[in-house]
CSV table of C-alpha atoms and ligand atoms in Angstrom, one decimal:
chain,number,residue,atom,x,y,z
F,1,UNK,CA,-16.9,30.6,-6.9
F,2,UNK,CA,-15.1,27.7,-8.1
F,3,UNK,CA,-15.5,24.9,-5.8
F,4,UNK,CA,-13.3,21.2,-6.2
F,5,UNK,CA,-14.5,17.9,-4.6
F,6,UNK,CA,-11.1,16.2,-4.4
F,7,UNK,CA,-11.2,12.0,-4.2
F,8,UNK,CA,-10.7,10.5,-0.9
F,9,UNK,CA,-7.8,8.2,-0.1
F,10,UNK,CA,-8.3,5.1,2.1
F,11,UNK,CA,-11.7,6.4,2.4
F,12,UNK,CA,-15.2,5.7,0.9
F,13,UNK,CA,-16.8,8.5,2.2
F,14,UNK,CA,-17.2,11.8,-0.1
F,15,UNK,CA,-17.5,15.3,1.3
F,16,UNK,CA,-20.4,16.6,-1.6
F,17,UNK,CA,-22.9,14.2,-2.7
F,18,UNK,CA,-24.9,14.9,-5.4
F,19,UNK,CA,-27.9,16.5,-3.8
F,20,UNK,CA,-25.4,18.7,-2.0
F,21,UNK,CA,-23.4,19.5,-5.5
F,22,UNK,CA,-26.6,20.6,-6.7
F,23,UNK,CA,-27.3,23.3,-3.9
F,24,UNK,CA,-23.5,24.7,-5.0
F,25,UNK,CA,-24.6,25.0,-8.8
F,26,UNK,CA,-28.4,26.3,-7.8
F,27,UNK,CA,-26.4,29.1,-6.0
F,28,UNK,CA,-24.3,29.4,-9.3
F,29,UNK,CA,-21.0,28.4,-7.5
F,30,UNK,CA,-19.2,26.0,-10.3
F,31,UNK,CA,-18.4,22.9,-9.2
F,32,UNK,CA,-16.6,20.5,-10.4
F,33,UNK,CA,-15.8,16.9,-8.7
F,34,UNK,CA,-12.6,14.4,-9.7
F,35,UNK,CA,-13.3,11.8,-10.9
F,36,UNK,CA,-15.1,8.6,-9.5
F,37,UNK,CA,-14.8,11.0,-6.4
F,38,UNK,CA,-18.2,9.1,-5.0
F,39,UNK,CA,-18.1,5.9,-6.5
F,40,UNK,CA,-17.3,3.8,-2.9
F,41,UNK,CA,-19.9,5.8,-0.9
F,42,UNK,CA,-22.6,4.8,-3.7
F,43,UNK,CA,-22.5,7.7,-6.2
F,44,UNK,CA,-21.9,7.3,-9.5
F,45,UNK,CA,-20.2,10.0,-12.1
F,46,UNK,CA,-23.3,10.2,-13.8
F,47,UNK,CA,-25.5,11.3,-10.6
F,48,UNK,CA,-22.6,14.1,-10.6
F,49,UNK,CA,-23.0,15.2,-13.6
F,50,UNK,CA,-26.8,15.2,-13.9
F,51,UNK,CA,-26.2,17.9,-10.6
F,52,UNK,CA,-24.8,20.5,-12.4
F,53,UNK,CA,-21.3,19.3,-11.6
F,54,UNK,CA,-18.0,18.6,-14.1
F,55,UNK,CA,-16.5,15.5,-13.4
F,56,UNK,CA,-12.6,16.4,-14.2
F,57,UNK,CA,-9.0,15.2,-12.7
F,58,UNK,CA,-7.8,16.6,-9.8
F,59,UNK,CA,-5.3,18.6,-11.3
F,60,UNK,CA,-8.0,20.4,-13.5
F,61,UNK,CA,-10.3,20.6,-10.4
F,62,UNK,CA,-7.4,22.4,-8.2
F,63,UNK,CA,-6.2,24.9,-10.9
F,64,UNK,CA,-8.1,28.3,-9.9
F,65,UNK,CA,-10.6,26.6,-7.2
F,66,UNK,CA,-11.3,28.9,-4.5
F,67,UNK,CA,-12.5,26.6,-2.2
F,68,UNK,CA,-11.8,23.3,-1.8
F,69,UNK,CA,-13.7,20.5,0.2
F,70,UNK,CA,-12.3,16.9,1.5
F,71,UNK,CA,-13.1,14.9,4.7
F,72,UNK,CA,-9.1,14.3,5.3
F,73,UNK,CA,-6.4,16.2,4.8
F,74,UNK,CA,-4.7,15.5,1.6
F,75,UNK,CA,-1.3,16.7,0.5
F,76,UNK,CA,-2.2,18.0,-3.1
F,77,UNK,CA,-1.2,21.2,-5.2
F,78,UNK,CA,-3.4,23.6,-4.3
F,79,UNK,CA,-3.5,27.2,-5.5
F,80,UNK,CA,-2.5,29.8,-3.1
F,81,UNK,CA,-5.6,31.7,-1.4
F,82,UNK,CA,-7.7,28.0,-1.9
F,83,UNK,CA,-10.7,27.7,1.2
F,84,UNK,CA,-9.7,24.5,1.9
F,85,UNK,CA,-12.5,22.8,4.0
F,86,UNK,CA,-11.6,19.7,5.6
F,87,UNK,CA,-12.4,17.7,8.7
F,88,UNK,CA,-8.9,18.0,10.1
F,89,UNK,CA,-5.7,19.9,9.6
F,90,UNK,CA,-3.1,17.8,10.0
F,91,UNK,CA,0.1,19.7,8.5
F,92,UNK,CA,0.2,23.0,8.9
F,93,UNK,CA,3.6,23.0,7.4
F,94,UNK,CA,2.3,22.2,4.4
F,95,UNK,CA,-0.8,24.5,4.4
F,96,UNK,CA,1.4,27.3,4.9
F,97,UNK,CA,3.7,26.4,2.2
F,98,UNK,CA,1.2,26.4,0.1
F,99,UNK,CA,-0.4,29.6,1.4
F,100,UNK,CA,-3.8,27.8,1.7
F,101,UNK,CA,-6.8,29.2,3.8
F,102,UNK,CA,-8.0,26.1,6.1
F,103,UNK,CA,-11.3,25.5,8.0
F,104,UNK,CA,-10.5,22.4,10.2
F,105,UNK,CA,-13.8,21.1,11.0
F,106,UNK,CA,-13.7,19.0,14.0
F,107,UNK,CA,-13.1,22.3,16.0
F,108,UNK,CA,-16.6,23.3,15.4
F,109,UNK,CA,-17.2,24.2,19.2
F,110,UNK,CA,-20.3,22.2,20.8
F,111,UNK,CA,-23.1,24.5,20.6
F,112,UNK,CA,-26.7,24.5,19.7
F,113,UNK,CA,-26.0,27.3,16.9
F,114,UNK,CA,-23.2,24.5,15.3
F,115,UNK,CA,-24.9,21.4,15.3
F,116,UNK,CA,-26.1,21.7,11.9
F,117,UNK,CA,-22.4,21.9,10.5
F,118,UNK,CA,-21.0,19.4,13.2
F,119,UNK,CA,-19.0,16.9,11.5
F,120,UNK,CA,-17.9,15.2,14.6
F,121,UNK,CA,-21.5,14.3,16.0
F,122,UNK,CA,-22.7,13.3,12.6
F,123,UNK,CA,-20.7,11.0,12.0
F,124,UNK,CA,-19.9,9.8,15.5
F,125,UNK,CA,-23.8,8.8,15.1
F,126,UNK,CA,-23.4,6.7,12.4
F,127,UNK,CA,-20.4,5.5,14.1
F,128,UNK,CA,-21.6,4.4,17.3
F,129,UNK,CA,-25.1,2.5,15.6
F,130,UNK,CA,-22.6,0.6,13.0
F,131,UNK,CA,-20.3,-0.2,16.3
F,132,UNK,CA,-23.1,-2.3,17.2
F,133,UNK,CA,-24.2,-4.2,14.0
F,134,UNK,CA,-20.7,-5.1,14.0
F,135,UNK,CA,-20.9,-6.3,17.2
F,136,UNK,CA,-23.9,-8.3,16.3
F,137,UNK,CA,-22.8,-10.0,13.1
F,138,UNK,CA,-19.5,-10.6,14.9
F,139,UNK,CA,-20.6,-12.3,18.1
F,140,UNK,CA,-21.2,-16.0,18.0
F,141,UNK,CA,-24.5,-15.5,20.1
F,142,UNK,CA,-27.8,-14.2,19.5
F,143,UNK,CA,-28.5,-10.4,21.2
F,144,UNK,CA,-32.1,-10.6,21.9
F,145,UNK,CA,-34.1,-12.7,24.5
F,146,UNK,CA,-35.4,-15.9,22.6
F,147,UNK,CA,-37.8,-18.7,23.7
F,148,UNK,CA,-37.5,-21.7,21.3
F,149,UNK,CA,-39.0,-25.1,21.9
F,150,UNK,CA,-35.6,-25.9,22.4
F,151,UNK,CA,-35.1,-23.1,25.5
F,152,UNK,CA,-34.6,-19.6,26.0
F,153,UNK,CA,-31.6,-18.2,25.1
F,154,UNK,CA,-30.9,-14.7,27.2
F,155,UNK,CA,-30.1,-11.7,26.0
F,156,UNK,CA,-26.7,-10.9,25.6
F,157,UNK,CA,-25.4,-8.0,27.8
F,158,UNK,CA,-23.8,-4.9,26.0
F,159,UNK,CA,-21.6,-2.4,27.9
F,160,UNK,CA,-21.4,1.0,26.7
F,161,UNK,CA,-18.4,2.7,27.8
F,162,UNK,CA,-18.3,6.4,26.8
F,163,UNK,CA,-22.3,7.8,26.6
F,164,UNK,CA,-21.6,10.5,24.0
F,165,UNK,CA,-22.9,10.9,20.7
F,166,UNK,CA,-21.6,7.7,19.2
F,167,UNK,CA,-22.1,6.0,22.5
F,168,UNK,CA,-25.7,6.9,23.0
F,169,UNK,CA,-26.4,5.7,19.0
F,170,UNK,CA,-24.8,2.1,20.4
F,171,UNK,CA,-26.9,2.1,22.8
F,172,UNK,CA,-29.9,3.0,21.0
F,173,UNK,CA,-29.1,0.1,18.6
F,174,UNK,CA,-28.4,-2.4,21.4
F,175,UNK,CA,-31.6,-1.8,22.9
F,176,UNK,CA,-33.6,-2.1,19.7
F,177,UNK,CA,-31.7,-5.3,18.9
F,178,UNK,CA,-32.8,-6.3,22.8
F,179,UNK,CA,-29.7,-6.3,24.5
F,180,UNK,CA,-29.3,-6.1,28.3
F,181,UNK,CA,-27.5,-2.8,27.8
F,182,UNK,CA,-25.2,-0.9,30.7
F,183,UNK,CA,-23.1,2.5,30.2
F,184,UNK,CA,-20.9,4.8,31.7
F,185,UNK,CA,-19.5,8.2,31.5
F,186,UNK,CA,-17.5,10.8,33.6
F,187,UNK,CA,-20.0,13.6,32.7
F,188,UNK,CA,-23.1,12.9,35.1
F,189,UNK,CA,-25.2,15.1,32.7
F,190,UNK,CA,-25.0,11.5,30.3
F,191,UNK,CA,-27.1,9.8,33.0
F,192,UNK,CA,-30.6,11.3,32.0
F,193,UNK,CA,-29.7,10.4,28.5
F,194,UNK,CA,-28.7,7.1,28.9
F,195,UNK,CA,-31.7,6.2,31.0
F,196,UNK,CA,-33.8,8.1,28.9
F,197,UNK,CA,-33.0,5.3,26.0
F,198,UNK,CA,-34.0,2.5,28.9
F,199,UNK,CA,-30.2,1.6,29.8
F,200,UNK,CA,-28.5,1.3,33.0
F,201,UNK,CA,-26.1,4.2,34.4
F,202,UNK,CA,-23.5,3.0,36.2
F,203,UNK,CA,-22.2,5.8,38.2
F,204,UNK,CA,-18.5,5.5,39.7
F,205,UNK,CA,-18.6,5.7,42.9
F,206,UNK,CA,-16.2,9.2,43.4
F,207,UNK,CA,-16.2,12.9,44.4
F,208,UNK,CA,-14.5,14.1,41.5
F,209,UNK,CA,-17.6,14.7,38.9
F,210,UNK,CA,-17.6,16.6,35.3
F,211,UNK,CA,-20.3,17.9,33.5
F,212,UNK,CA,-21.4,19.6,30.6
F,213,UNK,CA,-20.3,18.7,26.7
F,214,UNK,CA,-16.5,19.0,27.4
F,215,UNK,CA,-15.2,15.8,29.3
F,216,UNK,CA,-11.8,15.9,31.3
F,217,UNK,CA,-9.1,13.5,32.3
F,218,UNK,CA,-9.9,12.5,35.9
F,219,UNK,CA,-7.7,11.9,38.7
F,220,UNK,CA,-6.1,9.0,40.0
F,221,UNK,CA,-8.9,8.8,42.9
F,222,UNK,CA,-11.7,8.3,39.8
F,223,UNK,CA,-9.5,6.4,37.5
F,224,UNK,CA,-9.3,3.4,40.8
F,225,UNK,CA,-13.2,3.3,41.7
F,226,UNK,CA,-13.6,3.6,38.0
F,227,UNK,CA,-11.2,0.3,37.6
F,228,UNK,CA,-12.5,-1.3,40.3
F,229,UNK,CA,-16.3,-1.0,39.3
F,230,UNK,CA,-15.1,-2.3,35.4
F,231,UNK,CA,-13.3,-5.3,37.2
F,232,UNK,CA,-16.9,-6.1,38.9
F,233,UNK,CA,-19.0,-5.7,35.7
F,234,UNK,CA,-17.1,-7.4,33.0
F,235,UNK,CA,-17.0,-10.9,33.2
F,236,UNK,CA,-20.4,-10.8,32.7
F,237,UNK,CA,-20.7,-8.8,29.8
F,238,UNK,CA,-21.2,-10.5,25.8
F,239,UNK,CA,-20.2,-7.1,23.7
F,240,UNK,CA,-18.2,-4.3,25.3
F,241,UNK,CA,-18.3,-1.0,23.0
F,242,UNK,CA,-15.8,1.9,24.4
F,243,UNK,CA,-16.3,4.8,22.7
F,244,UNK,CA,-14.2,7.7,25.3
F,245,UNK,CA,-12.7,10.8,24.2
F,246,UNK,CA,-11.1,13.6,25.8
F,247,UNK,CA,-11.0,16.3,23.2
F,248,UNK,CA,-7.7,17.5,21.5
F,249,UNK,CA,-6.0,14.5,23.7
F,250,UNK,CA,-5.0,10.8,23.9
F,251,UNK,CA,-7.8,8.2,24.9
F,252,UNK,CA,-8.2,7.5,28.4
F,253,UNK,CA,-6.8,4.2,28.5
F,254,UNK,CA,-9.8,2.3,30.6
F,255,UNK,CA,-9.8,-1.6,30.3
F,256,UNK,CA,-6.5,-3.0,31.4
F,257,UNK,CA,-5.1,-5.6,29.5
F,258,UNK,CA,-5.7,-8.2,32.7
F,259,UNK,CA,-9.2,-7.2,33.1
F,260,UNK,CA,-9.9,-8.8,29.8
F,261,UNK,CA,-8.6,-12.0,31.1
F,262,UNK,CA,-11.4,-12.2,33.0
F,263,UNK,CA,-13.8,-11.7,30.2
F,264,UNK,CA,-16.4,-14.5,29.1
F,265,UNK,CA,-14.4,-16.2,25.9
F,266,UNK,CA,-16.2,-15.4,22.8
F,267,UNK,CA,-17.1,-12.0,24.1
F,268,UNK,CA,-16.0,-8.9,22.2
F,269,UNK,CA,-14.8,-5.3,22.6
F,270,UNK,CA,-15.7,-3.0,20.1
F,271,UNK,CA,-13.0,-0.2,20.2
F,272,UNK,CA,-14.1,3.1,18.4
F,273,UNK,CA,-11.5,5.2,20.0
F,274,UNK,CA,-8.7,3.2,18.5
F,275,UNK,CA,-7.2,6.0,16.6
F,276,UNK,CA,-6.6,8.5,19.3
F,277,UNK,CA,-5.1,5.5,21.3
F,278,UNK,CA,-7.8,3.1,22.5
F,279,UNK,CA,-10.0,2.5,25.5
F,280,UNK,CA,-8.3,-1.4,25.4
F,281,UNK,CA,-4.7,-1.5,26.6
F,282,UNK,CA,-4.5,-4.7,23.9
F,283,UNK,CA,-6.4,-2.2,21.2
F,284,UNK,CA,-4.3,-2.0,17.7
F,285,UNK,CA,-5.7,0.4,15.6
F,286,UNK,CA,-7.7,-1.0,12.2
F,287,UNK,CA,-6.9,-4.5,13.5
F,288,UNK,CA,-8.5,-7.4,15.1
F,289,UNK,CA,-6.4,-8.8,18.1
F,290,UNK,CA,-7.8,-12.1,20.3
F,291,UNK,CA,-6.3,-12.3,23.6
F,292,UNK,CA,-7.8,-15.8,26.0
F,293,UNK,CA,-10.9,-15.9,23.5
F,294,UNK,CA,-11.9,-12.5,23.5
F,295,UNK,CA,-12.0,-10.7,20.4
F,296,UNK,CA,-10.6,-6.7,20.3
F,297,UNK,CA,-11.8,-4.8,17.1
F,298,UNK,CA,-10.1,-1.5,17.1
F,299,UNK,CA,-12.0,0.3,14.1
F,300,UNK,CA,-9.6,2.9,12.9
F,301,UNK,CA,-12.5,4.6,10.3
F,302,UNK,CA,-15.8,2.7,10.9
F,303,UNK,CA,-17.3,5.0,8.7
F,304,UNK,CA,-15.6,3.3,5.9
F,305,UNK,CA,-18.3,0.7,5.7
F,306,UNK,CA,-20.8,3.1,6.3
F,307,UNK,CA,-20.1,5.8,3.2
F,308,UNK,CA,-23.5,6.5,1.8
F,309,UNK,CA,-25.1,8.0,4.6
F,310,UNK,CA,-21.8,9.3,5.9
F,311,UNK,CA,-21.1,11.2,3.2
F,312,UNK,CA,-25.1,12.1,2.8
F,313,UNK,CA,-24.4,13.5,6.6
F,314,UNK,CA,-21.0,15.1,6.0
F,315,UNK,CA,-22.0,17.1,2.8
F,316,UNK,CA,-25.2,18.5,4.5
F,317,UNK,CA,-22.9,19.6,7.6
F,318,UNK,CA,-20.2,21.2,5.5
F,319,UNK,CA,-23.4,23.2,3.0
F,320,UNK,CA,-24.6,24.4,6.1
F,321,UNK,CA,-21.0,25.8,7.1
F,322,UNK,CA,-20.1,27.0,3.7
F,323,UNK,CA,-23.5,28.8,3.8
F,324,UNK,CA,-22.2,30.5,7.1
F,325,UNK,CA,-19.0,31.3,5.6
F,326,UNK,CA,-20.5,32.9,2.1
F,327,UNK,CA,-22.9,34.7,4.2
F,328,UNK,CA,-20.2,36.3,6.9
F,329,UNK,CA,-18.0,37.2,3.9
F,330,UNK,CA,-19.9,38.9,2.0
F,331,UNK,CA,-20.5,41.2,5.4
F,332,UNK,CA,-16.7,41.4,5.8
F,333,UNK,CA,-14.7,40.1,3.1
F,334,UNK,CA,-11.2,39.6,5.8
F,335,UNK,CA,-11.7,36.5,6.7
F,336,UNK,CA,-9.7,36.8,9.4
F,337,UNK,CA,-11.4,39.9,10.5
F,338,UNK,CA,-15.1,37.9,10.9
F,339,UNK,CA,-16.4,37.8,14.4
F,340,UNK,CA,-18.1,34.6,14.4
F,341,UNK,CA,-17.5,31.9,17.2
F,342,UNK,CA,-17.8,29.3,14.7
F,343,UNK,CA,-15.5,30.4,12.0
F,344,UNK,CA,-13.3,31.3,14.9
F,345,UNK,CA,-12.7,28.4,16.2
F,346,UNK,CA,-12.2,26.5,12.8
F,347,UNK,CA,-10.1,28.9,11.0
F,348,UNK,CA,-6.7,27.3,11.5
F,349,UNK,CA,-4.6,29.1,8.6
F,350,UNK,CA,-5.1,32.0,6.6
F,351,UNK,CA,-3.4,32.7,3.6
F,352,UNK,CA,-0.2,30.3,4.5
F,353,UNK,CA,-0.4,32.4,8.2
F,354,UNK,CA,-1.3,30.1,11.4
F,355,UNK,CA,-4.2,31.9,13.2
F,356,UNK,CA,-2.7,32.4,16.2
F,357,UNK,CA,0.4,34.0,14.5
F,358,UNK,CA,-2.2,36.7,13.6
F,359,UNK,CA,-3.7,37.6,16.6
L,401,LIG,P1,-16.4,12.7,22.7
L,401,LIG,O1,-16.4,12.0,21.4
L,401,LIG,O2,-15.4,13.7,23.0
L,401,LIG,O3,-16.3,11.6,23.9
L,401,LIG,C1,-17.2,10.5,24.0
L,401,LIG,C2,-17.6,10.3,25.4
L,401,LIG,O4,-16.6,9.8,26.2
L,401,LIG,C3,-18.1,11.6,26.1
L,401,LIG,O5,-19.4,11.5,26.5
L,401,LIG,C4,-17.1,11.7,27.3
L,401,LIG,O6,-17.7,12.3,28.4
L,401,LIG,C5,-16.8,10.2,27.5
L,401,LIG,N1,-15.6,10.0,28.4
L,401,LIG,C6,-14.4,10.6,28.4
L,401,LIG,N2,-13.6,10.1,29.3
L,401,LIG,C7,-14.2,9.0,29.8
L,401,LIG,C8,-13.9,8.0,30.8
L,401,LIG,N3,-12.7,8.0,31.4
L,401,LIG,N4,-14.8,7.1,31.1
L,401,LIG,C9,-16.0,7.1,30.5
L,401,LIG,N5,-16.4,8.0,29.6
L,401,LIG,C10,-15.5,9.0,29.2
L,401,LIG,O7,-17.8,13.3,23.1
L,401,LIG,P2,-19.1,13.6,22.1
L,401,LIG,O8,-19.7,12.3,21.8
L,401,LIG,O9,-18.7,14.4,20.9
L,401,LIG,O10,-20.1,14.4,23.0
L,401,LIG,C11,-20.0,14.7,24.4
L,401,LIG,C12,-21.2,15.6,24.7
L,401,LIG,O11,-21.2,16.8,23.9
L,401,LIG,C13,-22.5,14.9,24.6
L,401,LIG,O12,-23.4,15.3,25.6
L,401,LIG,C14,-23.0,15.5,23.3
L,401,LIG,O13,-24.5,15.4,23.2
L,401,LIG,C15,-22.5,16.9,23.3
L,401,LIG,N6,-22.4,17.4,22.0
L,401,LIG,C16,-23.1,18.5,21.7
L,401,LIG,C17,-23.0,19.1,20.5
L,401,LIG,C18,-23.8,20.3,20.1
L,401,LIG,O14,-24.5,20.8,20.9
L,401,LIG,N7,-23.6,20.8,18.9
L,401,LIG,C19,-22.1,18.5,19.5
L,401,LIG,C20,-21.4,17.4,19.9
L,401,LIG,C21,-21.5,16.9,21.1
């Protein structure tokens, strides 16, 4: 097979590293990479080349590629029939028009089976420990308990808000930095885990519950205790990280605006759902706001300063999921006819034909 490793925009991740381009050739796939492809997440041409792969513009690298990989979705001329593999589709329009083939990978489901191709968690990993180095190089405190001959300097508390993937990583991090470190989540099965890492749970006190990997929006009755218990706990927090999803919808909108008027000044709110909305009410995605002192960093791709092991992450979860798809096809060469949960659930067009226009 032919396989293209298009350039990122506004992005200095890469979705094959070298390592990873390697693999492709060793299974005597050709691959070929555009140019300077890896050059912001730390990988030169040469590193490429000395992999197996051709270094080449992306109008070369697109003519005759059957499958193409990319973390986001670009708008390039792709042949019809091209795999492309990509961390979200974001316009179908266009992949049909162009009769493309498209794995979205952030619908990898949440199963034991997936993890290895899981694009999501890896990088929400990375995301959630770099939320709180951030933090720490942007607070004008220390984290950790200190006693100088000058006196002790406390620890600076560090709510977690959101005890997923990325939000356990923060919390990791905060605890190794020795934060005083708090969370909380709607899914009660993130209690065990947060403790586990030597944090506080907070648990809101309501009788609507969730569990499992999927979270929900809760109801009004939640979303007050919820508020209430916030409006107790943050005025003495240093570093607030939020981190909550609802998958496939907006960002449960969780401090109010007001409630950071009652925030310590100088403290921080690290905002790593800022691009499916915010946590923050005062949250502006890939912006810094300050509102009475307090300073509101709404990351909108923290993995931006983060590329190298992104990328090292990304391209190991996407082999894993090409592997799959190589292996599944050459069982049943109908893509569309391949009963796999996880192909399923990422196949999002076939041939220029949206899936569910095919069932
Ligand atoms: P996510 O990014 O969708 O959301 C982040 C967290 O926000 C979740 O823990 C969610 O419960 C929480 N949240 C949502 N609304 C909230 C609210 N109003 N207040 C507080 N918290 C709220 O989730 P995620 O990080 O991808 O993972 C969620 C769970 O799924 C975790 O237990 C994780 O370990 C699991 N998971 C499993 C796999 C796998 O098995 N392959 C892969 C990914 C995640």
């Amino acid at each position: 097979m032919k396989i293209f490793v298009v350039s990122e925009e506004s992005d200095n991740r890469v979705a094959v590293t070298p390592d990873i381009a390697k693999k492709f050739a060793d299974l005597t796939h050709e691959v070929f990479v555009a140019t300077n492809a890896g050059i912001n997440a730390g990988f030169s041409d040469i590193e490429y080349e000395k992999s197996g792969a051709v270094l080449c513009p992306a109008s070369s690298g697109l003519k005759g590629a059957d499958v193409v990989f990319s973390i986001n979705f670009q708008k390039l001329q792709y042949n019809p029939g091209t795999i492309l593999i990509t961390s979200q589709a974001i316009d179908l329009a266009f992949c049909e028009e162009q009769k493309l083939t498209v794995f979205a990978l952030n619908k990898i489901p949440r199963t034991t089976r997936a993890q290895y191709m899981d694009v999501l968690s890896s990088q929400a990993s990375l995301a959630g420990y770099k939320a709180m180095i951030e933090a720490a190089h942007e607070i004008n405190r220390a984290i950790p308990l200190m006693m100088t001959t000058a006196g002790t300097i406390p620890a600076a508390r560090v709510l977690v808000i959101g005890a997923g993937v990325a939000g356990l990583q923060a919390i990791a991090t905060a605890k190794r930095l020795g934060a005083v470190v708090s969370a909380f989540d709607v899914r009660t099965s993130a209690k065990e885990q947060v403790q586990s890492l030597g944090a506080k749970f907070i648990e809101v006190d309501s009788r609507e519950t969730t569990d499992g990997v999927y979270a929900k929006e809760m109801g009004e009755e939640y979303k007050r205790a919820q508020e209430k218990l916030l409006r107790e706990i943050l005025p003495s927090q240093d570093i607030v990280i939020t981190t909550a999803q609802i998958p496939g919808k907006k960002a449960p909108l969780i401090i109010k605006a007001d409630m950071i008027e009652t925030m310590k000044k100088g403290a921080l709110i690290i905002d790593l759902s800022a691009q499916s909305g915010g946590n923050c009410e005062i949250t502006v995605s890939g912006k810094t706001v300050e509102t009475n002192g307090v300073k509101v960093i709404g990351f909108d791709n923290i993995l931006n300063i983060i590329p190298y092991d992104a990328s090292k992450l990304y391209a190991k979860n996407v082999f894993a999921f090409f592997e799959l798809l190589i292996s599944k096809m050459q069982e049943q060469p109908d893509i569309t006819k391949i009963d796999d949960p996880i192909l399923k659930a990422t196949l999002v067009i076939y041939n220029g034909i949206k899936v569910d226009h095919l069932c």
